[in-house]
Amino acid sequence: MAMAGGRLREKHKRRRAEQVLDAAEHLFSQKGYEATRIETIAEKASVAPATVYNYFATKPNLLMELAMRHVHAALPERRSFIRNLPDDPVAGMLAFERLLAEQAMRHLSRESWRVILSAQYIEPEGRASRTGARLNTLIKRHYISLIRTYQQRGRLDPHVDPVRLSELIVGITTFIFSNFVSSSGGTVEEMLSKGGGHIEFILRNLVRTPADDAAAPSAPPAGPGADGVGKK
């Protein structure tokens, strides 16, 4: 009975937390992040302000949990894209950046993204900062998967380290995204154009074509015993 009661309490807790996140999402989009108070969120979610503080502690933490919820909801779309990549690596990465931008701006405003991106500087060891790092790590993992897929297809240099290449691309595109959300001007298309130029530059000498494979010198025949078995 005690175990069943614990599961029920946990279920109620998750339900209330979702109510708070739903209320916060609505108010952030209608009033803006800075103008929305915890008390207003609690009122709309039909819970006490103490409940909001108990679950999330701070408004930045609440925003980060909201961002994570959107990211988890977006994962199937990202995975489907990686399973069905265009043949050309440059086109594939540019299309993936477009997908990330569309997902990022689908539910959260520039103001909210400014808070998310600044968390690592404001409170480096805090909960919001750790959540922000998780968001960044997820994108890197997607890029590693994407890069390895193109390497397996023979469309990217097989000697390139997928981890380092993903860190380079994500570092540059995150910087460009940060500049975009920190300003009130500029469009998503302009942001994607800047990021696309950098991606094309990075991949310029890494993309392989069937002609490259045909021109590559063939490996010399293996000598006796090269496979570990002596010939007689």
PDB file of N, CA and C in Angstrom, residues 108-159:
ATOM      1  N   LEU A 108       9.629  29.213 -27.985  1.00  0.00           N
ATOM      2  CA  LEU A 108      10.318  30.148 -27.091  1.00  0.00           C
ATOM      3  C   LEU A 108      10.759  31.390 -27.846  1.00  0.00           C
ATOM      4  N   SER A 109      10.660  32.527 -27.170  1.00  0.00           N
ATOM      5  CA  SER A 109      11.001  33.811 -27.778  1.00  0.00           C
ATOM      6  C   SER A 109      12.496  34.092 -27.690  1.00  0.00           C
ATOM      7  N   ARG A 110      12.921  35.152 -28.376  1.00  0.00           N
ATOM      8  CA  ARG A 110      14.320  35.583 -28.271  1.00  0.00           C
ATOM      9  C   ARG A 110      14.668  35.913 -26.825  1.00  0.00           C
ATOM     10  N   GLU A 111      13.737  36.568 -26.138  1.00  0.00           N
ATOM     11  CA  GLU A 111      13.974  36.940 -24.746  1.00  0.00           C
ATOM     12  C   GLU A 111      14.248  35.707 -23.895  1.00  0.00           C
ATOM     13  N   SER A 112      13.452  34.665 -24.099  1.00  0.00           N
ATOM     14  CA  SER A 112      13.645  33.437 -23.333  1.00  0.00           C
ATOM     15  C   SER A 112      14.982  32.791 -23.664  1.00  0.00           C
ATOM     16  N   TRP A 113      15.358  32.785 -24.934  1.00  0.00           N
ATOM     17  CA  TRP A 113      16.629  32.184 -25.327  1.00  0.00           C
ATOM     18  C   TRP A 113      17.818  32.976 -24.779  1.00  0.00           C
ATOM     19  N   ARG A 114      17.653  34.284 -24.614  1.00  0.00           N
ATOM     20  CA  ARG A 114      18.730  35.067 -23.996  1.00  0.00           C
ATOM     21  C   ARG A 114      18.988  34.595 -22.573  1.00  0.00           C
ATOM     22  N   VAL A 115      17.914  34.328 -21.844  1.00  0.00           N
ATOM     23  CA  VAL A 115      18.054  33.833 -20.465  1.00  0.00           C
ATOM     24  C   VAL A 115      18.717  32.459 -20.468  1.00  0.00           C
ATOM     25  N   ILE A 116      18.292  31.593 -21.371  1.00  0.00           N
ATOM     26  CA  ILE A 116      18.831  30.232 -21.441  1.00  0.00           C
ATOM     27  C   ILE A 116      20.327  30.260 -21.742  1.00  0.00           C
ATOM     28  N   LEU A 117      20.731  31.070 -22.706  1.00  0.00           N
ATOM     29  CA  LEU A 117      22.134  31.098 -23.116  1.00  0.00           C
ATOM     30  C   LEU A 117      23.029  31.809 -22.098  1.00  0.00           C
ATOM     31  N   SER A 118      22.443  32.713 -21.320  1.00  0.00           N
ATOM     32  CA  SER A 118      23.252  33.456 -20.349  1.00  0.00           C
ATOM     33  C   SER A 118      23.408  32.709 -19.024  1.00  0.00           C
ATOM     34  N   ALA A 119      22.655  31.631 -18.828  1.00  0.00           N
ATOM     35  CA  ALA A 119      22.670  30.927 -17.546  1.00  0.00           C
ATOM     36  C   ALA A 119      24.060  30.431 -17.175  1.00  0.00           C
ATOM     37  N   GLN A 120      24.825  29.978 -18.160  1.00  0.00           N
ATOM     38  CA  GLN A 120      26.156  29.436 -17.860  1.00  0.00           C
ATOM     39  C   GLN A 120      27.106  30.503 -17.341  1.00  0.00           C
ATOM     40  N   TYR A 121      26.832  31.755 -17.654  1.00  0.00           N
ATOM     41  CA  TYR A 121      27.697  32.848 -17.191  1.00  0.00           C
ATOM     42  C   TYR A 121      27.210  33.432 -15.870  1.00  0.00           C
ATOM     43  N   ILE A 122      25.893  33.463 -15.693  1.00  0.00           N
ATOM     44  CA  ILE A 122      25.324  34.062 -14.488  1.00  0.00           C
ATOM     45  C   ILE A 122      25.499  33.155 -13.275  1.00  0.00           C
ATOM     46  N   GLU A 123      25.276  31.860 -13.482  1.00  0.00           N
ATOM     47  CA  GLU A 123      25.394  30.903 -12.382  1.00  0.00           C
ATOM     48  C   GLU A 123      26.031  29.623 -12.931  1.00  0.00           C
ATOM     49  N   PRO A 124      27.364  29.632 -13.132  1.00  0.00           N
ATOM     50  CA  PRO A 124      28.055  28.540 -13.827  1.00  0.00           C
ATOM     51  C   PRO A 124      27.777  27.149 -13.273  1.00  0.00           C
ATOM     52  N   GLU A 125      27.612  27.022 -11.955  1.00  0.00           N
ATOM     53  CA  GLU A 125      27.405  25.702 -11.355  1.00  0.00           C
ATOM     54  C   GLU A 125      25.946  25.439 -11.002  1.00  0.00           C
ATOM     55  N   GLY A 126      25.069  26.316 -11.442  1.00  0.00           N
ATOM     56  CA  GLY A 126      23.665  26.193 -11.054  1.00  0.00           C
ATOM     57  C   GLY A 126      22.894  25.197 -11.902  1.00  0.00           C
ATOM     58  N   ARG A 127      21.672  24.941 -11.469  1.00  0.00           N
ATOM     59  CA  ARG A 127      20.803  23.976 -12.147  1.00  0.00           C
ATOM     60  C   ARG A 127      20.484  24.421 -13.570  1.00  0.00           C
ATOM     61  N   ALA A 128      20.209  25.716 -13.752  1.00  0.00           N
ATOM     62  CA  ALA A 128      19.889  26.225 -15.087  1.00  0.00           C
ATOM     63  C   ALA A 128      21.070  26.068 -16.030  1.00  0.00           C
ATOM     64  N   SER A 129      22.280  26.320 -15.518  1.00  0.00           N
ATOM     65  CA  SER A 129      23.479  26.180 -16.339  1.00  0.00           C
ATOM     66  C   SER A 129      23.671  24.728 -16.769  1.00  0.00           C
ATOM     67  N   ARG A 130      23.447  23.794 -15.860  1.00  0.00           N
ATOM     68  CA  ARG A 130      23.596  22.374 -16.196  1.00  0.00           C
ATOM     69  C   ARG A 130      22.585  21.953 -17.252  1.00  0.00           C
ATOM     70  N   THR A 131      21.372  22.483 -17.151  1.00  0.00           N
ATOM     71  CA  THR A 131      20.358  22.163 -18.152  1.00  0.00           C
ATOM     72  C   THR A 131      20.750  22.724 -19.505  1.00  0.00           C
ATOM     73  N   GLY A 132      21.284  23.944 -19.515  1.00  0.00           N
ATOM     74  CA  GLY A 132      21.753  24.540 -20.762  1.00  0.00           C
ATOM     75  C   GLY A 132      22.840  23.703 -21.413  1.00  0.00           C
ATOM     76  N   ALA A 133      23.740  23.160 -20.587  1.00  0.00           N
ATOM     77  CA  ALA A 133      24.807  22.300 -21.107  1.00  0.00           C
ATOM     78  C   ALA A 133      24.220  21.035 -21.727  1.00  0.00           C
ATOM     79  N   ARG A 134      23.155  20.508 -21.134  1.00  0.00           N
ATOM     80  CA  ARG A 134      22.503  19.318 -21.685  1.00  0.00           C
ATOM     81  C   ARG A 134      21.897  19.611 -23.058  1.00  0.00           C
ATOM     82  N   LEU A 135      21.309  20.780 -23.206  1.00  0.00           N
ATOM     83  CA  LEU A 135      20.743  21.166 -24.502  1.00  0.00           C
ATOM     84  C   LEU A 135      21.829  21.185 -25.567  1.00  0.00           C
ATOM     85  N   ASN A 136      22.981  21.753 -25.214  1.00  0.00           N
ATOM     86  CA  ASN A 136      24.097  21.849 -26.148  1.00  0.00           C
ATOM     87  C   ASN A 136      24.655  20.470 -26.475  1.00  0.00           C
ATOM     88  N   THR A 137      24.763  19.615 -25.463  1.00  0.00           N
ATOM     89  CA  THR A 137      25.299  18.269 -25.666  1.00  0.00           C
ATOM     90  C   THR A 137      24.404  17.448 -26.587  1.00  0.00           C
ATOM     91  N   LEU A 138      23.097  17.612 -26.477  1.00  0.00           N
ATOM     92  CA  LEU A 138      22.173  16.888 -27.342  1.00  0.00           C
ATOM     93  C   LEU A 138      22.414  17.233 -28.807  1.00  0.00           C
ATOM     94  N   ILE A 139      22.611  18.513 -29.093  1.00  0.00           N
ATOM     95  CA  ILE A 139      22.848  18.923 -30.480  1.00  0.00           C
ATOM     96  C   ILE A 139      24.165  18.355 -30.984  1.00  0.00           C
ATOM     97  N   LYS A 140      25.190  18.356 -30.142  1.00  0.00           N
ATOM     98  CA  LYS A 140      26.474  17.769 -30.543  1.00  0.00           C
ATOM     99  C   LYS A 140      26.318  16.295 -30.878  1.00  0.00           C
ATOM    100  N   ARG A 141      25.546  15.587 -30.067  1.00  0.00           N
ATOM    101  CA  ARG A 141      25.342  14.158 -30.328  1.00  0.00           C
ATOM    102  C   ARG A 141      24.631  13.937 -31.653  1.00  0.00           C
ATOM    103  N   HIS A 142      23.651  14.784 -31.958  1.00  0.00           N
ATOM    104  CA  HIS A 142      22.971  14.669 -33.247  1.00  0.00           C
ATOM    105  C   HIS A 142      23.961  14.893 -34.387  1.00  0.00           C
ATOM    106  N   TYR A 143      24.815  15.889 -34.238  1.00  0.00           N
ATOM    107  CA  TYR A 143      25.794  16.174 -35.288  1.00  0.00           C
ATOM    108  C   TYR A 143      26.794  15.031 -35.444  1.00  0.00           C
ATOM    109  N   ILE A 144      27.214  14.431 -34.342  1.00  0.00           N
ATOM    110  CA  ILE A 144      28.128  13.285 -34.428  1.00  0.00           C
ATOM    111  C   ILE A 144      27.479  12.157 -35.220  1.00  0.00           C
ATOM    112  N   SER A 145      26.206  11.893 -34.933  1.00  0.00           N
ATOM    113  CA  SER A 145      25.475  10.856 -35.665  1.00  0.00           C
ATOM    114  C   SER A 145      25.375  11.206 -37.140  1.00  0.00           C
ATOM    115  N   LEU A 146      25.094  12.464 -37.425  1.00  0.00           N
ATOM    116  CA  LEU A 146      24.962  12.928 -38.803  1.00  0.00           C
ATOM    117  C   LEU A 146      26.294  12.780 -39.551  1.00  0.00           C
ATOM    118  N   ILE A 147      27.381  13.200 -38.928  1.00  0.00           N
ATOM    119  CA  ILE A 147      28.711  13.132 -39.547  1.00  0.00           C
ATOM    120  C   ILE A 147      29.113  11.685 -39.802  1.00  0.00           C
ATOM    121  N   ARG A 148      28.885  10.822 -38.824  1.00  0.00           N
ATOM    122  CA  ARG A 148      29.239   9.409 -38.995  1.00  0.00           C
ATOM    123  C   ARG A 148      28.434   8.766 -40.111  1.00  0.00           C
ATOM    124  N   THR A 149      27.175   9.163 -40.245  1.00  0.00           N
ATOM    125  CA  THR A 149      26.347   8.629 -41.329  1.00  0.00           C
ATOM    126  C   THR A 149      26.950   8.992 -42.680  1.00  0.00           C
ATOM    127  N   TYR A 150      27.376  10.234 -42.842  1.00  0.00           N
ATOM    128  CA  TYR A 150      27.980  10.652 -44.112  1.00  0.00           C
ATOM    129  C   TYR A 150      29.336   9.970 -44.334  1.00  0.00           C
ATOM    130  N   GLN A 151      30.064   9.714 -43.277  1.00  0.00           N
ATOM    131  CA  GLN A 151      31.321   8.981 -43.419  1.00  0.00           C
ATOM    132  C   GLN A 151      31.062   7.550 -43.869  1.00  0.00           C
ATOM    133  N   GLN A 152      30.043   6.925 -43.306  1.00  0.00           N
ATOM    134  CA  GLN A 152      29.698   5.559 -43.701  1.00  0.00           C
ATOM    135  C   GLN A 152      29.239   5.495 -45.151  1.00  0.00           C
ATOM    136  N   ARG A 153      28.625   6.576 -45.627  1.00  0.00           N
ATOM    137  CA  ARG A 153      28.186   6.638 -47.022  1.00  0.00           C
ATOM    138  C   ARG A 153      29.336   6.967 -47.975  1.00  0.00           C
ATOM    139  N   GLY A 154      30.491   7.302 -47.413  1.00  0.00           N
ATOM    140  CA  GLY A 154      31.622   7.687 -48.237  1.00  0.00           C
ATOM    141  C   GLY A 154      31.550   9.107 -48.745  1.00  0.00           C
ATOM    142  N   ARG A 155      30.747   9.946 -48.100  1.00  0.00           N
ATOM    143  CA  ARG A 155      30.573  11.334 -48.552  1.00  0.00           C
ATOM    144  C   ARG A 155      31.366  12.339 -47.731  1.00  0.00           C
ATOM    145  N   LEU A 156      31.949  11.910 -46.605  1.00  0.00           N
ATOM    146  CA  LEU A 156      32.826  12.770 -45.811  1.00  0.00           C
ATOM    147  C   LEU A 156      34.135  12.041 -45.548  1.00  0.00           C
ATOM    148  N   ASP A 157      35.210  12.826 -45.471  1.00  0.00           N
ATOM    149  CA  ASP A 157      36.533  12.271 -45.197  1.00  0.00           C
ATOM    150  C   ASP A 157      36.473  11.332 -43.989  1.00  0.00           C
ATOM    151  N   PRO A 158      36.829  10.061 -44.150  1.00  0.00           N
ATOM    152  CA  PRO A 158      36.731   9.110 -43.037  1.00  0.00           C
ATOM    153  C   PRO A 158      37.743   9.362 -41.920  1.00  0.00           C
ATOM    154  N   HIS A 159      38.759  10.182 -42.186  1.00  0.00           N
ATOM    155  CA  HIS A 159      39.786  10.433 -41.181  1.00  0.00           C
ATOM    156  C   HIS A 159      39.405  11.568 -40.221  1.00  0.00           C
TER     157      HIS A 159
END
